[in-house]
């Protein structure tokens, strides 16, 4: 029986041949048009990347290798007595392109257990930062300190053949994913729990063990972590974190450097940091109003105040999606099952009934519906995880699954250095006047 690594290589070799054939036949076929406003406005809608692990449909939401989130919840293996998918299975699916068996998932859980040792200097590097440092800063410093362990960097320095890049990338990806929960939990316990660290439990699955190291033993919190680690893992290739990992990796920066770069992007409030912003914003609203469950009228007023102050409503809107994010709906379903009467969770649902109409009225917001970040914090607060600055770290641990599976594909398919063309406004003006061209060669 081939190992997962060998199976991945076989799939990648097949795909390489297919791509060569596609490019031979269709390499010069136009895939779309680019207009000047797209060049100035964040490249929206320009198809310019290949990311094999998932595909985002504006109306349907994310599909991982063709499977929607509700399908994954049915089809991926679960923990004993669990109902949520094990993210190990999603990683397998993203990497191999096929649904895993229970035994495949077990192999990944065991491999991540075996690879999970974090050297002491990583903790020392985190300790050298003030405790007040944002948890995402501590996470990125932790990942950077761990870069000493990069197989890719070591083998490249030793003169690695380019045919072997995928192999070293695979090892780094597996090691990184195995180690991230330990680093993340260390940061949490250091900053918020008097440095009372919790040793890993070698009998638990990856997310269950992560919950355990964070200090949450409730079985339904472990289920939440399995769901959470699954739904945040990937959102095709153009979002800031995934694109950054791909871009930095294209310079053959090793997976540690690439992941750290991407996680700096995830730490932006328009991207992953929005999950902390949502809860902060709701807490501030509740404080100002002096109530636990504001009425729709009160929410409406507060939203209008936020907008009048020139701020965005966190957790709403999306650059690609044009409907309620299925990742929001999956969390809503979890809330209905586990905490239907919780006032904060109900506040999130009431905001959902209120905000889209207000955003629609603005006339400029392309997607007035909630995204993944609108819901996640309220579920965490229910279990006692009130330290909202930590929430993006949870997103980061999950996002590593998708971006690192993609990075394995990037190297296995020998994707080249990414280098789009940029222009100056001066050049654009000359082009408009017909005095020159602005495309590169
Ligand atoms: N509240 C208020 N205004 C919003 C808005 C929101 N939630 N979403 C979009 N807008 C505004 C934009 O700021 C923009 O205004 P200006 O023209 O004045 O600059 C206008 O509507 C058009 O924006 P858009 O084309 O609809 O959205 P973009 O593709 O530019 O941006 C996003 C997408 C997510 C950055 C934006 O919707 C936003 O800022 N949302 C709030 C932050 C958030 O929840 N981010 C998390 C996204 C998911 C994730 O990556 O984790």
XYZ file of C-alpha atoms and ligand atoms in Angstrom:
492
model
C 0.000 0.000 0.000
C 1.483 3.337 -1.062
C 2.042 5.961 1.646
C 0.049 9.212 1.528
C 3.189 10.953 0.286
C 3.592 8.419 -2.549
C -0.099 8.690 -3.443
C 0.209 12.481 -3.583
C 3.218 12.219 -5.918
C 1.336 9.853 -8.232
C -1.635 12.226 -8.413
C 0.639 15.214 -9.004
C 2.502 13.423 -11.803
C -0.799 12.599 -13.516
C -1.948 16.190 -13.124
C 1.358 17.510 -14.502
C 0.888 15.515 -17.685
C -2.720 16.735 -17.974
C -1.686 20.364 -17.510
C 1.048 20.060 -20.148
C -1.541 18.676 -22.537
C -4.109 21.393 -21.694
C -1.510 24.099 -22.223
C -0.345 22.549 -25.483
C -3.890 22.598 -26.851
C -5.346 25.677 -25.165
C -2.393 27.706 -23.885
C -3.243 30.641 -26.128
C -6.982 30.656 -25.458
C -8.187 33.872 -23.798
C -9.610 33.291 -20.306
C -11.199 36.706 -19.827
C -10.787 40.406 -20.251
C -9.169 42.839 -17.890
C -10.457 46.387 -17.665
C -8.586 49.296 -16.183
C -10.779 49.557 -13.071
C -9.783 45.997 -12.112
C -6.124 47.009 -12.293
C -6.756 49.848 -9.837
C -9.277 48.043 -7.644
C -7.632 45.025 -6.143
C -7.658 42.793 -9.248
C -11.254 41.688 -8.479
C -12.489 39.062 -10.908
C -9.202 38.609 -12.753
C -8.465 34.910 -13.154
C -4.720 34.691 -12.649
C -3.951 31.785 -10.359
C -4.329 28.029 -10.111
C -5.165 26.615 -6.703
C -6.099 22.935 -6.772
C -7.499 22.470 -3.284
C -10.819 24.369 -3.418
C -13.009 26.536 -5.628
C -15.267 29.408 -4.570
C -18.561 30.004 -6.312
C -20.034 33.457 -5.663
C -23.545 32.051 -5.162
C -22.866 28.583 -3.779
C -19.878 29.221 -1.547
C -16.796 27.118 -1.121
C -16.322 23.612 -2.477
C -13.312 21.574 -1.445
C -12.403 19.298 -4.349
C -16.043 19.534 -5.398
C -17.577 18.943 -1.955
C -19.642 21.593 -0.146
C -19.411 22.002 3.630
C -22.681 20.082 4.326
C -21.387 17.267 2.087
C -18.086 17.192 3.967
C -20.005 17.027 7.244
C -21.664 13.862 5.948
C -18.818 12.212 4.079
C -15.603 12.838 6.028
C -14.620 10.491 8.871
C -15.540 11.621 12.402
C -14.083 11.169 15.874
C -15.673 8.333 17.919
C -19.191 9.551 18.845
C -18.516 12.800 17.005
C -20.703 14.387 14.330
C -18.281 16.930 12.868
C -15.652 16.045 10.244
C -12.066 15.478 11.278
C -9.900 18.139 9.577
C -7.295 15.432 8.964
C -9.774 14.089 6.392
C -10.168 17.465 4.730
C -6.387 17.767 4.472
C -6.258 14.357 2.794
C -9.024 15.389 0.407
C -7.282 18.652 -0.501
C -3.954 16.895 -0.973
C -4.999 13.729 -2.795
C -8.274 14.870 -4.370
C -10.243 11.870 -3.084
C -12.300 11.218 0.031
C -10.231 9.456 2.701
C -11.066 6.229 4.480
C -11.054 6.034 8.284
C -7.652 4.429 8.063
C -6.230 7.284 5.900
C -7.419 9.766 8.495
C -5.955 7.664 11.261
C -2.609 7.634 9.435
C -2.618 11.432 9.263
C -3.560 11.812 12.934
C -0.680 9.488 13.836
C 1.765 11.231 11.497
C 0.915 14.623 13.015
C 1.305 13.193 16.516
C 4.747 11.818 15.599
C 5.866 15.071 13.986
C 4.550 17.411 16.687
C 7.668 18.072 18.751
C 8.388 21.807 19.053
C 11.996 22.689 19.919
C 12.560 24.861 22.993
C 14.026 27.809 21.132
C 10.580 28.415 19.580
C 9.076 28.918 23.034
C 12.100 31.071 23.977
C 11.481 33.293 20.944
C 7.826 33.717 21.954
C 8.864 34.372 25.562
C 11.153 37.183 24.407
C 8.064 39.148 23.320
C 6.040 41.177 25.808
C 2.917 39.286 26.858
C 0.901 42.222 25.571
C 1.998 41.424 21.971
C -0.922 40.446 19.816
C -1.328 36.636 19.656
C -0.929 36.758 15.860
C 2.433 38.513 16.289
C 3.461 35.789 18.729
C 2.282 33.098 16.302
C 4.251 34.492 13.381
C 7.366 34.845 15.555
C 6.846 31.213 16.625
C 6.578 30.051 13.003
C 9.659 32.051 12.052
C 11.633 30.595 14.973
C 10.587 27.115 13.835
C 12.065 27.793 10.398
C 15.382 26.353 11.682
C 13.677 22.976 11.173
C 12.909 23.465 7.478
C 13.810 20.429 5.404
C 13.315 22.474 2.231
C 15.778 25.199 3.335
C 18.376 22.632 4.424
C 18.110 20.533 1.283
C 18.111 23.594 -0.975
C 21.335 24.773 0.677
C 22.766 21.294 0.007
C 21.955 21.596 -3.696
C 18.558 19.875 -3.974
C 17.441 18.825 -7.459
C 14.312 20.769 -8.506
C 12.532 17.424 -9.005
C 12.671 16.960 -5.235
C 11.159 20.315 -4.177
C 7.739 18.738 -3.679
C 9.160 16.094 -1.337
C 10.831 18.589 0.997
C 7.748 20.832 0.837
C 5.534 17.903 1.827
C 7.707 17.162 4.878
C 7.748 20.799 5.957
C 3.979 21.079 5.472
C 3.292 17.977 7.563
C 5.701 19.080 10.309
C 4.290 22.593 10.415
C 0.674 21.459 10.663
C 1.641 18.966 13.359
C 3.369 21.646 15.427
C 1.090 24.649 15.040
C -1.538 23.627 17.642
C 1.175 23.288 20.290
C 2.567 26.744 19.478
C -0.896 28.316 19.353
C -1.947 26.727 22.653
C 1.331 27.847 24.234
C 0.582 31.444 23.226
C -2.954 31.207 24.639
C -1.906 29.748 27.981
C 1.032 32.162 28.225
C -1.018 35.271 27.575
C -4.292 34.428 29.271
C -3.876 31.489 31.660
C -0.938 32.454 33.895
C 1.510 30.424 31.814
C -0.038 27.196 33.061
C 0.766 25.082 30.027
C -0.911 21.780 29.234
C 0.995 18.844 27.756
C -0.370 17.236 24.581
C -2.553 14.117 24.808
C -1.179 11.570 22.350
C -4.476 9.655 22.244
C -6.541 12.501 20.796
C -7.118 13.619 17.220
C -5.439 16.827 15.995
C -8.322 19.201 16.899
C -9.277 17.334 20.073
C -5.695 17.592 21.269
C -5.603 21.275 20.321
C -8.746 21.913 22.419
C -7.159 19.945 25.261
C -3.904 21.974 25.142
C -5.925 25.197 25.100
C -7.569 23.961 28.313
C -11.076 23.082 27.034
C -12.113 19.521 27.822
C -15.821 19.806 26.997
C -16.571 17.277 24.255
C -18.792 19.750 22.411
C -15.937 22.311 22.375
C -13.769 19.622 20.772
C -16.522 19.154 18.189
C -16.561 22.910 17.622
C -12.792 22.844 17.046
C -13.195 20.023 14.488
C -15.831 22.053 12.659
C -13.872 25.278 13.035
C -10.592 23.750 11.792
C -12.465 22.303 8.799
C -14.444 25.319 7.621
C -11.615 27.866 7.873
C -9.046 25.717 6.069
C -9.287 26.973 2.500
C -11.161 29.494 0.357
C -9.536 29.024 -3.056
C -6.303 30.801 -3.980
C -6.947 34.533 -4.342
C -7.673 35.558 -0.746
C -4.868 37.455 0.984
C -3.507 34.620 3.121
C -3.623 31.898 0.450
C -2.327 34.168 -2.265
C 0.538 35.392 -0.081
C 1.668 31.877 0.795
C 1.567 30.952 -2.893
C 3.388 34.143 -3.951
C 6.149 33.918 -1.346
C 6.507 30.197 -1.977
C 6.980 30.916 -5.673
C 10.326 32.530 -4.806
C 11.218 29.125 -3.304
C 11.069 30.637 0.153
C 10.539 27.538 2.292
C 7.078 26.640 3.715
C 7.865 28.214 7.096
C 8.725 31.578 5.517
C 5.747 31.318 3.176
C 3.258 30.414 5.892
C 4.510 33.201 8.193
C 4.043 35.712 5.360
C 0.499 34.503 4.698
C -0.400 34.641 8.372
C 0.660 38.286 8.499
C -1.984 38.846 5.828
C -4.565 36.848 7.765
C -3.916 39.218 10.688
C -5.501 42.121 8.770
C -8.961 43.346 9.913
C -10.429 43.040 6.415
C -9.391 39.363 6.407
C -9.021 36.910 9.319
C -8.769 39.493 12.090
C -12.411 40.326 11.374
C -13.386 37.492 13.753
C -11.964 39.405 16.731
C -13.409 42.669 15.428
C -16.913 41.186 15.329
C -16.930 40.228 19.000
C -15.218 43.448 20.043
C -17.900 45.376 18.141
C -20.744 43.370 19.738
C -19.257 43.743 23.234
C -18.968 47.494 22.702
C -22.563 47.643 21.491
C -23.791 45.708 24.527
C -21.770 47.926 26.894
C -23.090 51.091 25.327
C -26.684 49.872 25.432
C -26.375 48.168 28.806
C -28.257 45.066 27.579
C -27.302 41.455 26.855
C -29.621 40.946 23.895
C -30.246 44.187 21.982
C -33.474 44.612 20.004
C -33.369 44.846 16.218
C -34.126 48.565 16.519
C -31.137 49.058 18.845
C -28.884 47.049 16.510
C -30.045 49.108 13.535
C -29.142 52.354 15.303
C -25.748 51.007 16.353
C -24.935 49.814 12.819
C -25.803 53.238 11.427
C -23.552 54.849 14.024
C -20.688 52.520 13.025
C -21.164 53.425 9.365
C -21.407 57.147 10.124
C -18.018 56.917 11.867
C -16.474 55.691 8.599
C -16.032 52.106 9.764
C -17.081 48.820 8.212
C -19.538 46.433 9.860
C -17.195 43.553 10.695
C -18.208 40.084 9.561
C -20.298 41.339 6.632
C -19.358 41.537 2.972
C -17.023 39.553 0.778
C -14.830 40.154 -2.248
C -16.182 37.105 -4.105
C -19.218 35.638 -2.283
C -22.656 37.061 -3.061
C -24.783 35.241 -0.485
C -24.691 34.119 3.134
C -21.400 32.325 3.632
C -22.048 28.573 4.089
C -19.349 28.702 6.764
C -21.631 31.122 8.666
C -24.594 28.769 8.161
C -22.612 25.744 9.420
C -21.797 27.632 12.623
C -25.393 28.792 12.973
C -26.497 25.172 12.785
C -23.962 24.263 15.470
C -25.323 27.096 17.630
C -28.905 25.914 17.191
C -27.903 22.448 18.336
C -25.625 23.299 21.248
C -26.611 26.730 22.622
C -29.945 27.850 21.118
C -30.770 30.196 24.003
C -27.411 31.860 24.480
C -27.893 35.661 24.404
C -24.656 36.405 22.510
C -25.349 33.766 19.874
C -28.880 35.143 19.571
C -27.413 38.627 19.178
C -25.397 37.330 16.199
C -28.613 35.940 14.680
C -30.466 39.197 15.306
C -27.632 41.127 13.646
C -28.046 38.753 10.684
C -31.730 39.738 10.500
C -30.825 43.439 10.602
C -27.540 44.268 8.858
C -28.079 43.040 5.252
C -30.989 45.467 4.664
C -28.930 48.404 5.935
C -25.913 47.489 3.801
C -28.156 47.028 0.751
C -29.513 50.545 1.281
C -25.968 51.946 1.019
C -26.065 50.930 -2.626
C -22.334 50.285 -2.914
C -21.794 47.116 -0.872
C -21.623 44.210 -3.334
C -22.374 41.545 -0.745
C -24.519 42.544 2.247
C -24.478 39.017 3.720
C -22.439 37.645 6.636
C -19.109 35.913 6.152
C -17.449 33.227 8.297
C -16.181 35.749 10.856
C -19.639 37.053 11.794
C -20.396 33.938 13.812
C -17.285 32.253 15.131
C -16.556 34.427 18.176
C -19.975 34.004 19.785
C -19.591 30.207 19.824
C -16.166 30.511 21.432
C -17.415 32.925 24.101
C -20.153 30.435 25.005
C -17.445 27.932 26.031
C -15.563 30.586 28.008
C -13.003 31.613 25.407
C -13.628 35.321 25.799
C -10.143 36.481 24.818
C -11.106 37.645 21.354
C -7.620 38.769 20.319
C -6.796 35.067 20.135
C -9.505 34.158 17.632
C -7.453 34.832 14.503
C -4.829 32.358 15.753
C -7.493 29.630 15.585
C -8.266 30.725 12.028
C -4.516 30.604 11.255
C -4.051 27.043 12.521
C -6.916 25.932 10.293
C -5.843 28.009 7.282
C -2.433 26.282 7.407
C -4.149 23.073 6.216
C -5.312 24.608 2.948
C -2.389 26.843 2.114
C 0.190 24.164 2.868
C -1.661 21.475 0.891
C -1.695 24.017 -1.950
C 1.994 24.723 -1.541
C 2.718 20.995 -1.971
C 0.786 21.164 -5.251
C 2.624 24.331 -6.328
C 5.993 22.626 -6.007
C 4.818 19.261 -7.373
C 3.448 20.986 -10.481
C 6.608 23.120 -10.753
C 4.682 26.379 -10.764
C 7.112 29.200 -11.569
C 7.930 32.459 -9.854
C 4.837 34.674 -9.736
C 5.491 38.044 -11.318
C 2.511 40.016 -12.665
C 3.020 43.319 -14.451
C 2.328 46.600 -12.699
C 1.933 50.074 -14.214
C 2.194 53.684 -13.137
C -0.653 56.172 -13.534
C 1.669 58.153 -15.808
C 1.942 55.094 -18.069
C -1.833 54.628 -17.937
C -2.378 58.251 -19.017
C -0.015 57.824 -21.961
C -1.785 54.580 -22.913
C -5.175 56.360 -22.827
C -3.738 58.986 -25.164
C -2.543 56.215 -27.455
C 1.121 57.018 -26.803
C 2.263 53.650 -25.514
C 1.399 50.152 -24.393
C 1.081 49.108 -20.756
C 1.314 45.375 -20.984
C 4.533 43.579 -20.362
C 6.194 41.023 -22.580
N -19.522 47.462 6.117
C -19.490 48.701 5.554
N -19.085 48.949 4.294
C -18.739 47.879 3.544
C -18.802 46.562 4.029
C -19.198 46.377 5.374
N -19.229 45.175 5.957
N -18.405 45.718 3.046
C -18.111 46.482 1.970
N -18.294 47.791 2.277
C -18.012 48.954 1.438
C -16.527 48.950 1.087
O -15.754 49.466 2.189
C -16.513 49.807 -0.141
O -16.667 51.160 0.269
P -15.883 52.362 -0.477
O -16.302 52.272 -1.914
O -16.358 53.570 0.236
O -14.419 52.061 -0.289
C -17.806 49.381 -0.843
O -18.654 48.838 0.194
C -17.610 48.337 -1.922
O -16.928 47.236 -1.363
P -17.183 45.760 -1.923
O -16.762 45.752 -3.349
O -18.553 45.314 -1.592
O -16.203 44.872 -1.027
P -14.653 44.586 -1.220
O -14.486 43.453 -2.146
O -13.902 45.832 -1.546
O -14.230 44.176 0.271
C -14.422 43.098 2.341
C -14.579 42.952 0.824
C -14.597 41.732 2.977
C -13.022 43.609 2.658
C -15.499 44.072 2.858
O -16.792 43.564 2.622
C -15.358 44.421 4.328
O -14.590 45.325 4.668
N -16.052 43.665 5.249
C -15.886 43.852 6.673
C -14.617 43.160 7.137
C -14.764 41.651 7.115
O -15.737 41.102 7.605
N -13.745 40.952 6.598
C -13.684 39.482 6.612
C -13.857 38.829 5.248
C -13.751 37.325 5.352
C -12.343 36.893 5.673
O -11.446 37.112 4.833
O -12.102 36.380 6.770
